[in-house]
mmCIF file of C-alpha atoms in Angstrom:
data_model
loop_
_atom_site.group_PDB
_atom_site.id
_atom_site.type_symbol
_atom_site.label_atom_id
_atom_site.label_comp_id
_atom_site.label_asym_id
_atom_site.label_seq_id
_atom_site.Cartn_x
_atom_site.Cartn_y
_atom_site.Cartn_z
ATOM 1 C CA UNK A 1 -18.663 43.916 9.588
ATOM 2 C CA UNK A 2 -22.009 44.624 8.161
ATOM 3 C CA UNK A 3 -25.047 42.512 8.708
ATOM 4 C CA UNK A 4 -28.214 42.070 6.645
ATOM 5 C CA UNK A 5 -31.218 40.351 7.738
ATOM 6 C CA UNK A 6 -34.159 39.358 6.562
ATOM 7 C CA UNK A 7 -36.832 38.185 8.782
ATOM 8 C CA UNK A 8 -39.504 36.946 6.401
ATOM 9 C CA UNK A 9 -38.313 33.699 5.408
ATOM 10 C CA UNK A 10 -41.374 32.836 3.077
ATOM 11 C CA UNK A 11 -44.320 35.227 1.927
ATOM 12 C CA UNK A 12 -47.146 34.609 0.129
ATOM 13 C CA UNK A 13 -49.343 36.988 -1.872
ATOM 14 C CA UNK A 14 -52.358 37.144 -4.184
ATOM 15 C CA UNK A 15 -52.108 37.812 -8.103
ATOM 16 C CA UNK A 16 -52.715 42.269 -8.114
ATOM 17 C CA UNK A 17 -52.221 42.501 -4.575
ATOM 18 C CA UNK A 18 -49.760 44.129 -2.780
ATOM 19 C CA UNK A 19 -46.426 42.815 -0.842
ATOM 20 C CA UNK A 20 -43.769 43.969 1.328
ATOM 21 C CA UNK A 21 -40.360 42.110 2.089
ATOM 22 C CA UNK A 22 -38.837 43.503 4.599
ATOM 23 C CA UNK A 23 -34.892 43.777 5.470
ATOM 24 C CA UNK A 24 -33.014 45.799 8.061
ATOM 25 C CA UNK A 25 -29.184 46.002 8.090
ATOM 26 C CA UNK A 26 -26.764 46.944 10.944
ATOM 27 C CA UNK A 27 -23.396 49.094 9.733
ATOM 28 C CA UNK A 28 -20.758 51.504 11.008
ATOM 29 C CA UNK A 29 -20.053 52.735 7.288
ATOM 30 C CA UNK A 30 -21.729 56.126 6.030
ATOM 31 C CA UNK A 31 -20.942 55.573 2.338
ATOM 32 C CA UNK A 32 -22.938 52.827 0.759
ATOM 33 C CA UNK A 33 -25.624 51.446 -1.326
ATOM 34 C CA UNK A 34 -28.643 48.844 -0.722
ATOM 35 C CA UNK A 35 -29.959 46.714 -3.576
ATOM 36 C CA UNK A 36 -33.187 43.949 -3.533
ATOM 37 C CA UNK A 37 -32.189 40.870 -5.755
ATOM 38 C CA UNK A 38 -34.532 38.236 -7.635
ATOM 39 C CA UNK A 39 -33.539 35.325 -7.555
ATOM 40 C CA UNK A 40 -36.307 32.900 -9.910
ATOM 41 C CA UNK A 41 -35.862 29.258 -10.161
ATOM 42 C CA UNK A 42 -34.010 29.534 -13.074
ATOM 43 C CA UNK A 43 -31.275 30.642 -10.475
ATOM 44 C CA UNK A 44 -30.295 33.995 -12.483
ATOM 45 C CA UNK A 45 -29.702 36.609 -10.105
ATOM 46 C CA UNK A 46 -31.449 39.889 -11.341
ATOM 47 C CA UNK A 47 -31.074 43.240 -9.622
ATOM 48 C CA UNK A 48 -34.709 44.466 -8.907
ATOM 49 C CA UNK A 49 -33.427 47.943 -7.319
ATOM 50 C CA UNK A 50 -30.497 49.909 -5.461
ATOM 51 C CA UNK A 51 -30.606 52.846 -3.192
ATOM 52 C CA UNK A 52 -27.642 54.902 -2.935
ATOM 53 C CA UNK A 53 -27.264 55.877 1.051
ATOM 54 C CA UNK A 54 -26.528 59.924 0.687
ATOM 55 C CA UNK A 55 -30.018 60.299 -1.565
ATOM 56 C CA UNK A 56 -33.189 60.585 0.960
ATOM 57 C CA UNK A 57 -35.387 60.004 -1.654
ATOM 58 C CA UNK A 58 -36.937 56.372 -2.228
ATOM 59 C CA UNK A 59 -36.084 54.445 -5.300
ATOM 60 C CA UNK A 60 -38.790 53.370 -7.136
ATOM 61 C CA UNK A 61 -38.494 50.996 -10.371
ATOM 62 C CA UNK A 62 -41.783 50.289 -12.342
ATOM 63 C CA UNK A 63 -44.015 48.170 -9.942
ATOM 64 C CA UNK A 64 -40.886 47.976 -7.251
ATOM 65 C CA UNK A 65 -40.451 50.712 -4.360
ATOM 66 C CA UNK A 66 -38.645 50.819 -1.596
ATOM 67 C CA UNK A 67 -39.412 52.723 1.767
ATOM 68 C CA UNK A 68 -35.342 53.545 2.905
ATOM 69 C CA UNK A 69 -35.392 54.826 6.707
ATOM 70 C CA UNK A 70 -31.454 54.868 7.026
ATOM 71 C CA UNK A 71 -32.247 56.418 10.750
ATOM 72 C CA UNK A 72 -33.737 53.053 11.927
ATOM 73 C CA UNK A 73 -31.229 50.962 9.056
ATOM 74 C CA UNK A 74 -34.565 49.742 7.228
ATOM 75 C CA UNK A 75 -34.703 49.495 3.707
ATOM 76 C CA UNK A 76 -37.971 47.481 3.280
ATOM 77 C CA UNK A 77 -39.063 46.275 -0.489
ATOM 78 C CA UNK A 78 -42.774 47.063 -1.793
ATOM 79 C CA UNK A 79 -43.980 45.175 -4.594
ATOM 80 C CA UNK A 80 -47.372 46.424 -6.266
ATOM 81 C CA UNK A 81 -49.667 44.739 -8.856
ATOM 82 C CA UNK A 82 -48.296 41.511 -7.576
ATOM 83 C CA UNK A 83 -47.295 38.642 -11.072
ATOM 84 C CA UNK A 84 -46.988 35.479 -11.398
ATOM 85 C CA UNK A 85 -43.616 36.236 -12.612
ATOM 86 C CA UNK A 86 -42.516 37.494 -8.928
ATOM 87 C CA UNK A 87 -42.529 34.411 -7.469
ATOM 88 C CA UNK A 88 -39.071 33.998 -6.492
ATOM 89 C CA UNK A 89 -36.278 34.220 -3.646
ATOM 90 C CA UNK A 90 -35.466 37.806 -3.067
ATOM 91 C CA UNK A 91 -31.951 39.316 -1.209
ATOM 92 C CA UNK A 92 -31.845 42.686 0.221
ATOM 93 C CA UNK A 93 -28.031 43.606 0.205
ATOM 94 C CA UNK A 94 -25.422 46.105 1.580
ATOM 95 C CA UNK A 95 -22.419 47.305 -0.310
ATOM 96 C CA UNK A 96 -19.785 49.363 1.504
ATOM 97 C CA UNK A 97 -18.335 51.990 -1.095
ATOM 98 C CA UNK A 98 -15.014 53.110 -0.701
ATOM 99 C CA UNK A 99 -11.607 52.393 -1.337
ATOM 100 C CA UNK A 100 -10.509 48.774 -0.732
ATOM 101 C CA UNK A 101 -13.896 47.566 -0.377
ATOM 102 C CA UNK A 102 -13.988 45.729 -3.533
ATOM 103 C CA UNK A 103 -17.776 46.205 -4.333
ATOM 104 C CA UNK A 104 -18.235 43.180 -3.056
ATOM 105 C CA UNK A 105 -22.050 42.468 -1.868
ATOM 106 C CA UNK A 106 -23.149 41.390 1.982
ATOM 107 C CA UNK A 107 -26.554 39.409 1.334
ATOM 108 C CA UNK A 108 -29.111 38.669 3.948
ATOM 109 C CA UNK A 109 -30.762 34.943 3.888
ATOM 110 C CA UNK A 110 -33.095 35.679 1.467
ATOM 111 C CA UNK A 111 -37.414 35.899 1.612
ATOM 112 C CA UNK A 112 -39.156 32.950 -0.929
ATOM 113 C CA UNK A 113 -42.216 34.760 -2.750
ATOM 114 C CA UNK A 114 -44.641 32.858 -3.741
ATOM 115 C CA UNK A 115 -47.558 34.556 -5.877
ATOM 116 C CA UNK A 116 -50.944 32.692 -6.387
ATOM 117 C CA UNK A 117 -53.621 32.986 -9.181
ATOM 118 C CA UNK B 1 -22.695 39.225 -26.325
ATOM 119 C CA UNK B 2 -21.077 40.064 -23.165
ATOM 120 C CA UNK B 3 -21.244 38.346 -20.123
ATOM 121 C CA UNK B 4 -20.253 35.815 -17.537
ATOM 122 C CA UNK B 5 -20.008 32.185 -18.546
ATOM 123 C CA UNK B 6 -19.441 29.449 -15.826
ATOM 124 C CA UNK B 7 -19.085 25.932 -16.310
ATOM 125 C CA UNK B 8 -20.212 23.172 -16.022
ATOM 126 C CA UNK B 9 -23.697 24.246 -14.667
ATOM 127 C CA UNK B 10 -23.253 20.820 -13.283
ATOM 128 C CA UNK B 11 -20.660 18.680 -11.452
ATOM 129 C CA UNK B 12 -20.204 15.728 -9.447
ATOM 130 C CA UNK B 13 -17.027 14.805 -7.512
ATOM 131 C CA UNK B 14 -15.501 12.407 -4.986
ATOM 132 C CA UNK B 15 -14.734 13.379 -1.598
ATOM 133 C CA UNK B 16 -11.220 14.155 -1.033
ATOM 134 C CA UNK B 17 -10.769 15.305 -4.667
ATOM 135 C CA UNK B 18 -10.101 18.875 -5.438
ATOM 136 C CA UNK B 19 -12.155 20.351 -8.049
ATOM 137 C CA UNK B 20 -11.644 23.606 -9.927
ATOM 138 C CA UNK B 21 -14.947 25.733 -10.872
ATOM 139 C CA UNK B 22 -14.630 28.088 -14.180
ATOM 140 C CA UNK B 23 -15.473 31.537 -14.435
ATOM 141 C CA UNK B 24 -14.980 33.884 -17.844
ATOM 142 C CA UNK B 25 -16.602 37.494 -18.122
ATOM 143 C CA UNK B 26 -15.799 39.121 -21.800
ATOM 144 C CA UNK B 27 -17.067 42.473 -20.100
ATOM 145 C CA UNK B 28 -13.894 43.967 -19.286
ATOM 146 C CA UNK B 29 -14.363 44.223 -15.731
ATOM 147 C CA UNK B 30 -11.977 44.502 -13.626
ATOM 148 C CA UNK B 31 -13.663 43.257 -10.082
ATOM 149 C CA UNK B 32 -14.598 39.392 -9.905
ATOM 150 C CA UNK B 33 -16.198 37.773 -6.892
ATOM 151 C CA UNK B 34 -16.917 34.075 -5.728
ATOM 152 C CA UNK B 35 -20.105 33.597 -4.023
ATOM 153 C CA UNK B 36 -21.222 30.153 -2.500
ATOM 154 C CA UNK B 37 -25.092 30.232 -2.209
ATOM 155 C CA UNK B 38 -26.560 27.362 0.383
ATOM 156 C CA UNK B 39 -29.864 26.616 1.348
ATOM 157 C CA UNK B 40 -31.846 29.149 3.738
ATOM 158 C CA UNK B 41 -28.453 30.793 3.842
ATOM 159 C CA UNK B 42 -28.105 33.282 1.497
ATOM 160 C CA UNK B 43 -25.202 34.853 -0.798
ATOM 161 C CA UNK B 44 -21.972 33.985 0.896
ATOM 162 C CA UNK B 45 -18.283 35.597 -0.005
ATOM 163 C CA UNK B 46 -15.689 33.082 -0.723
ATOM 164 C CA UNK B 47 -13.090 35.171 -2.319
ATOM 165 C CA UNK B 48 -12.993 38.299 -4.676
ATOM 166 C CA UNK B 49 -10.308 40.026 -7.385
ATOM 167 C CA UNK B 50 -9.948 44.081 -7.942
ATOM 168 C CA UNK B 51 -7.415 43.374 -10.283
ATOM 169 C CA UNK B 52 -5.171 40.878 -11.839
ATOM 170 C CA UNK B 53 -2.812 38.810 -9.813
ATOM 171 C CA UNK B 54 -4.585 40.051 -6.415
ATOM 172 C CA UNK B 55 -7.088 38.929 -4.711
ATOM 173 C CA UNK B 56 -8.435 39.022 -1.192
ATOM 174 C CA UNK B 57 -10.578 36.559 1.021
ATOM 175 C CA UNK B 58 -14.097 36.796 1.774
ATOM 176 C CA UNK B 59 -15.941 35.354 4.657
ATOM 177 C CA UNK B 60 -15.885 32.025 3.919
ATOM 178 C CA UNK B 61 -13.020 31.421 1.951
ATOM 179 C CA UNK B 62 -11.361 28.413 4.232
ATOM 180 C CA UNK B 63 -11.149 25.271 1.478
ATOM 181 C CA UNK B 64 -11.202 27.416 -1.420
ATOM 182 C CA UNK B 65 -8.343 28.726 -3.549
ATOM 183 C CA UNK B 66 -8.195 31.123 -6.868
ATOM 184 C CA UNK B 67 -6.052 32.409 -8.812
ATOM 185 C CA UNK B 68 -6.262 35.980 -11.600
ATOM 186 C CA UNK B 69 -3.711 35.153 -14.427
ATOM 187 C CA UNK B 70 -6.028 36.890 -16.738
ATOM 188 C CA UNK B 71 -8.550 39.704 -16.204
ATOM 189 C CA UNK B 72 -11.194 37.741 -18.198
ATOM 190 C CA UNK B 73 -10.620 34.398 -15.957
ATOM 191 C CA UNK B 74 -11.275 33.561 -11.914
ATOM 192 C CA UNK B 75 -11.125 30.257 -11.441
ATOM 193 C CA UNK B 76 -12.109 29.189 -7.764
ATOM 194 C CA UNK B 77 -10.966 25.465 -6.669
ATOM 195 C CA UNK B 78 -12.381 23.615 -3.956
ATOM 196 C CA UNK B 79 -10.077 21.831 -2.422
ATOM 197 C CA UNK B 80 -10.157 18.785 -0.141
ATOM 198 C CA UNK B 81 -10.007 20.973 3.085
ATOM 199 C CA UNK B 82 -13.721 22.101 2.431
ATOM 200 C CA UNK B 83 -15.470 20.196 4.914
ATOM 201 C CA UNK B 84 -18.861 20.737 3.336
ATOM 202 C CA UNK B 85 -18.328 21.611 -0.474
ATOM 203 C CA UNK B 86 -21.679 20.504 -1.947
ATOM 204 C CA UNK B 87 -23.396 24.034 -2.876
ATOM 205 C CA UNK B 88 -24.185 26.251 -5.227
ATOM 206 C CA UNK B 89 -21.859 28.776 -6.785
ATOM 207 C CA UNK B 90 -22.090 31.778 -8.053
ATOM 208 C CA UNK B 91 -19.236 34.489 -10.109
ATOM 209 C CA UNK B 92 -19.765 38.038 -10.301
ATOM 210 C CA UNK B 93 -18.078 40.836 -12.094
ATOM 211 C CA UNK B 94 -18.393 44.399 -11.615
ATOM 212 C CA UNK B 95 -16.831 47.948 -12.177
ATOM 213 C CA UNK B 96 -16.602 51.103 -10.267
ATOM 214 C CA UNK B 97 -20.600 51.375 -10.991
ATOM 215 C CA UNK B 98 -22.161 49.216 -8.424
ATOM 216 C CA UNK B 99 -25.404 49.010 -10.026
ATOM 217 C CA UNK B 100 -23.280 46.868 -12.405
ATOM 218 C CA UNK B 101 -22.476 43.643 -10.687
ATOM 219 C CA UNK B 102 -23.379 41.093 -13.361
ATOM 220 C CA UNK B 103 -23.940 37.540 -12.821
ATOM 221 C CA UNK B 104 -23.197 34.109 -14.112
ATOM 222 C CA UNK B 105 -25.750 31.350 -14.384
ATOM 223 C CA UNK B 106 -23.665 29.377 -11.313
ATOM 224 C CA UNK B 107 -22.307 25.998 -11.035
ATOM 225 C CA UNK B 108 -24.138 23.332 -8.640
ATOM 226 C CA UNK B 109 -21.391 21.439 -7.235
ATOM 227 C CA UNK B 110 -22.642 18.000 -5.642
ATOM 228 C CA UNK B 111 -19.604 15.997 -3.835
ATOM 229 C CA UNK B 112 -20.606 11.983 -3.447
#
Protein backbone atom coordinates (compact mmCIF):
# COMPACT_ATOMS: atom_id res chain seq x y z
CA UNK A 1 0.00 0.00 0.00
CA UNK A 2 1.23 3.42 -0.69
CA UNK A 3 1.51 6.15 1.86
CA UNK A 4 1.51 9.94 1.51
CA UNK A 5 2.35 12.29 4.14
CA UNK A 6 2.37 15.56 4.73
CA UNK A 7 4.06 16.99 7.65
CA UNK A 8 3.12 20.65 7.54
CA UNK A 9 -0.22 20.70 8.90
CA UNK A 10 -0.70 24.61 8.65
CA UNK A 11 1.65 27.25 6.86
CA UNK A 12 1.53 30.65 6.74
CA UNK A 13 3.05 33.07 4.21
CA UNK A 14 3.25 36.74 3.24
CA UNK A 15 1.38 38.30 0.09
CA UNK A 16 4.70 38.01 -2.93
CA UNK A 17 6.63 35.83 -0.84
CA UNK A 18 7.61 32.56 -1.35
CA UNK A 19 6.26 29.01 0.12
CA UNK A 20 7.03 25.48 0.15
CA UNK A 21 4.61 22.53 1.20
CA UNK A 22 6.27 19.76 1.55
CA UNK A 23 5.12 15.91 1.04
CA UNK A 24 7.09 12.68 0.91
CA UNK A 25 5.46 9.35 -0.08
CA UNK A 26 6.59 5.73 0.61
CA UNK A 27 5.82 3.04 -2.49
CA UNK A 28 6.96 -0.28 -3.94
CA UNK A 29 5.37 0.69 -7.46
CA UNK A 30 7.76 2.12 -10.32
CA UNK A 31 4.93 3.33 -12.58
CA UNK A 32 3.10 6.31 -11.24
CA UNK A 33 2.22 9.87 -11.05
CA UNK A 34 2.19 12.63 -8.11
CA UNK A 35 -0.27 15.53 -8.22
CA UNK A 36 -0.63 18.77 -5.50
CA UNK A 37 -4.45 19.56 -5.04
CA UNK A 38 -6.22 22.95 -3.90
CA UNK A 39 -8.63 22.59 -2.01
CA UNK A 40 -10.33 26.54 -1.24
CA UNK A 41 -13.16 26.95 1.06
CA UNK A 42 -15.48 26.72 -1.51
CA UNK A 43 -14.52 22.92 -1.17
CA UNK A 44 -13.82 22.44 -5.11
CA UNK A 45 -10.97 20.31 -5.50
CA UNK A 46 -8.61 21.80 -8.25
CA UNK A 47 -5.53 20.04 -9.56
CA UNK A 48 -2.60 22.58 -9.12
CA UNK A 49 0.07 20.08 -10.80
CA UNK A 50 1.10 16.32 -11.62
CA UNK A 51 4.44 14.78 -12.15
CA UNK A 52 4.61 11.74 -14.11
CA UNK A 53 7.35 9.31 -12.21
CA UNK A 54 9.57 8.12 -15.49
CA UNK A 55 10.18 12.13 -16.46
CA UNK A 56 13.27 13.57 -14.25
CA UNK A 57 12.42 16.82 -15.09
CA UNK A 58 10.33 19.09 -12.56
CA UNK A 59 6.89 20.19 -13.44
CA UNK A 60 6.37 23.60 -13.30
CA UNK A 61 2.79 25.34 -13.85
CA UNK A 62 2.72 29.24 -13.92
CA UNK A 63 3.66 30.37 -10.31
CA UNK A 64 3.60 26.43 -9.08
CA UNK A 65 6.89 24.16 -9.18
CA UNK A 66 7.69 21.26 -7.82
CA UNK A 67 11.24 19.94 -6.74
CA UNK A 68 10.55 15.75 -7.48
CA UNK A 69 13.59 13.72 -5.83
CA UNK A 70 11.98 10.19 -6.55
CA UNK A 71 15.50 8.78 -4.97
CA UNK A 72 14.56 10.10 -1.46
CA UNK A 73 10.35 9.73 -2.48
CA UNK A 74 10.03 13.69 -2.08
CA UNK A 75 7.94 15.56 -4.23
CA UNK A 76 7.84 18.93 -2.35
CA UNK A 77 5.40 21.91 -3.77
CA UNK A 78 6.93 25.57 -4.35
CA UNK A 79 4.62 28.30 -4.62
CA UNK A 80 6.10 31.79 -5.85
CA UNK A 81 4.56 35.31 -5.87
CA UNK A 82 2.44 34.11 -3.04
CA UNK A 83 -1.96 35.46 -3.58
CA UNK A 84 -4.45 35.94 -1.63
CA UNK A 85 -6.18 33.50 -3.75
CA UNK A 86 -3.75 30.55 -2.42
CA UNK A 87 -5.03 30.41 0.74
CA UNK A 88 -6.37 27.06 0.90
CA UNK A 89 -5.91 23.25 2.01
CA UNK A 90 -3.51 21.62 -0.33
CA UNK A 91 -3.06 17.44 -0.95
CA UNK A 92 0.00 16.04 -2.40
CA UNK A 93 -1.15 12.61 -3.93
CA UNK A 94 0.12 9.26 -5.37
CA UNK A 95 -1.52 7.39 -8.17
CA UNK A 96 -0.31 3.88 -9.01
CA UNK A 97 -0.66 3.42 -12.94
CA UNK A 98 -1.21 0.18 -14.22
CA UNK A 99 -3.64 -2.30 -14.92
CA UNK A 100 -6.28 -2.87 -12.20
CA UNK A 101 -5.34 0.08 -10.34
CA UNK A 102 -8.33 2.02 -11.13
CA UNK A 103 -6.70 5.56 -11.14
CA UNK A 104 -7.83 5.89 -8.04
CA UNK A 105 -5.87 8.71 -5.87
CA UNK A 106 -3.93 7.98 -2.28
CA UNK A 107 -4.07 11.57 -0.54
CA UNK A 108 -1.91 12.63 2.31
CA UNK A 109 -3.73 14.75 5.28
CA UNK A 110 -3.51 17.78 3.67
CA UNK A 111 -1.27 21.37 4.60
CA UNK A 112 -3.91 24.63 5.38
CA UNK A 113 -2.28 27.80 3.58
CA UNK A 114 -3.01 30.70 4.81
CA UNK A 115 -1.70 33.92 2.85
CA UNK A 116 -1.69 37.41 4.59
CA UNK A 117 -1.82 41.00 3.13
CA UNK B 1 -21.58 21.68 -19.81
CA UNK B 2 -19.97 18.62 -18.65
CA UNK B 3 -19.36 17.60 -15.36
CA UNK B 4 -20.09 15.96 -12.07
CA UNK B 5 -23.25 16.90 -10.23
CA UNK B 6 -23.85 15.60 -6.61
CA UNK B 7 -26.69 16.17 -4.52
CA UNK B 8 -27.89 17.50 -2.12
CA UNK B 9 -24.77 19.63 -1.18
CA UNK B 10 -26.54 19.21 2.07
CA UNK B 11 -28.17 16.49 4.21
CA UNK B 12 -29.27 15.67 7.54
CA UNK B 13 -30.29 12.18 8.76
CA UNK B 14 -31.21 10.09 11.80
CA UNK B 15 -28.99 7.62 13.21
CA UNK B 16 -29.78 4.19 12.24
CA UNK B 17 -31.25 5.36 8.89
CA UNK B 18 -29.55 4.51 5.70
CA UNK B 19 -29.06 7.26 3.37
CA UNK B 20 -28.13 7.14 -0.30
CA UNK B 21 -25.68 10.03 -1.69
CA UNK B 22 -26.08 10.93 -5.64
CA UNK B 23 -23.48 11.15 -8.06
CA UNK B 24 -24.03 11.95 -12.11
CA UNK B 25 -20.96 12.81 -14.48
CA UNK B 26 -22.30 13.61 -18.27
CA UNK B 27 -18.46 13.26 -19.22
CA UNK B 28 -18.46 9.88 -20.45
CA UNK B 29 -16.06 8.51 -18.15
CA UNK B 30 -15.79 5.40 -17.48
CA UNK B 31 -13.86 5.36 -13.84
CA UNK B 32 -15.97 6.78 -10.78
CA UNK B 33 -14.63 6.98 -7.25
CA UNK B 34 -16.17 7.71 -3.69
CA UNK B 35 -14.05 9.70 -1.49
CA UNK B 36 -15.03 10.55 2.22
CA UNK B 37 -13.02 13.71 3.24
CA UNK B 38 -12.83 14.23 7.34
CA UNK B 39 -11.26 16.73 9.27
CA UNK B 40 -7.27 16.81 9.53
CA UNK B 41 -7.66 13.55 7.66
CA UNK B 42 -7.44 13.94 4.25
CA UNK B 43 -9.01 12.27 0.94
CA UNK B 44 -10.15 8.85 1.96
CA UNK B 45 -11.27 5.83 -0.63
CA UNK B 46 -14.60 4.42 0.08
CA UNK B 47 -15.27 2.59 -3.06
CA UNK B 48 -14.51 3.07 -6.87
CA UNK B 49 -16.10 1.77 -10.52
CA UNK B 50 -13.81 0.99 -13.84
CA UNK B 51 -16.79 0.08 -15.48
CA UNK B 52 -20.42 -0.63 -15.27
CA UNK B 53 -21.78 -3.25 -12.99
CA UNK B 54 -18.20 -3.60 -11.19
CA UNK B 55 -16.84 -2.08 -8.68
CA UNK B 56 -14.17 -2.65 -6.09
CA UNK B 57 -13.61 -1.43 -2.37
CA UNK B 58 -11.39 1.17 -1.24
CA UNK B 59 -9.89 1.62 2.13
CA UNK B 60 -12.61 2.53 3.98
CA UNK B 61 -15.46 1.14 2.44
CA UNK B 62 -17.00 -0.83 5.71
CA UNK B 63 -20.80 0.89 6.04
CA UNK B 64 -20.94 1.95 2.60
CA UNK B 65 -22.57 0.29 -0.40
CA UNK B 66 -22.88 1.33 -4.36
CA UNK B 67 -24.09 0.21 -7.05
CA UNK B 68 -23.12 1.08 -11.40
CA UNK B 69 -26.47 0.42 -13.29
CA UNK B 70 -25.50 3.20 -15.53
CA UNK B 71 -22.11 4.59 -16.59
CA UNK B 72 -23.35 8.18 -15.94
CA UNK B 73 -24.64 7.21 -12.20
CA UNK B 74 -22.63 5.97 -8.76
CA UNK B 75 -24.69 6.21 -6.14
CA UNK B 76 -22.89 5.47 -2.70
CA UNK B 77 -25.34 4.64 0.41
CA UNK B 78 -24.42 4.88 3.86
CA UNK B 79 -25.84 2.49 5.62
CA UNK B 80 -26.60 2.01 9.32
CA UNK B 81 -23.36 -0.08 9.90
CA UNK B 82 -21.23 3.21 9.51
CA UNK B 83 -20.32 3.85 12.92
CA UNK B 84 -19.27 7.42 12.25
CA UNK B 85 -21.07 8.65 8.96
CA UNK B 86 -21.10 12.43 9.52
CA UNK B 87 -18.41 13.71 6.79
CA UNK B 88 -17.86 15.12 3.83
CA UNK B 89 -18.09 13.42 0.47
CA UNK B 90 -16.65 13.68 -2.45
CA UNK B 91 -17.28 11.74 -6.39
CA UNK B 92 -14.72 11.64 -8.91
CA UNK B 93 -14.60 10.55 -12.47
CA UNK B 94 -11.75 9.94 -14.60
CA UNK B 95 -10.36 8.23 -17.84
CA UNK B 96 -7.24 6.53 -18.84
CA UNK B 97 -5.61 10.25 -18.61
CA UNK B 98 -4.91 10.74 -15.01
CA UNK B 99 -4.45 14.33 -15.20
CA UNK B 100 -8.24 14.05 -15.76
CA UNK B 101 -9.85 13.12 -12.51
CA UNK B 102 -12.68 15.65 -12.29
CA UNK B 103 -14.54 16.52 -9.29
CA UNK B 104 -17.95 17.14 -7.90
CA UNK B 105 -18.81 19.96 -5.55
CA UNK B 106 -19.39 17.05 -2.57
CA UNK B 107 -22.18 16.36 -0.31
CA UNK B 108 -21.80 17.26 3.60
CA UNK B 109 -23.57 14.57 5.25
CA UNK B 110 -24.44 15.50 9.04
CA UNK B 111 -26.20 12.39 10.97
CA UNK B 112 -28.26 13.79 14.30
Amino acid sequence: AQTVTQSQPEMSVQEAETVTLSCTYDTSESNYYLFWYKQPPSRQMILVIRQEAYKQQNATENRFSVNFQKAAKSFSLKISDSQLGDTAMYFCAFMKWGSNSGYALNFGKGTSLLVTP
Amino acid sequence: DGGITQSPKYLFRKEGQNVTLSCEQNLNHDAMYWYRQDPGQGLRLIYYSQIVNDFQKGDIAEGYSVSREKKESFPLTVTSAQKNPTAFYLCASSITDPSRTFFGQGTRLTVV
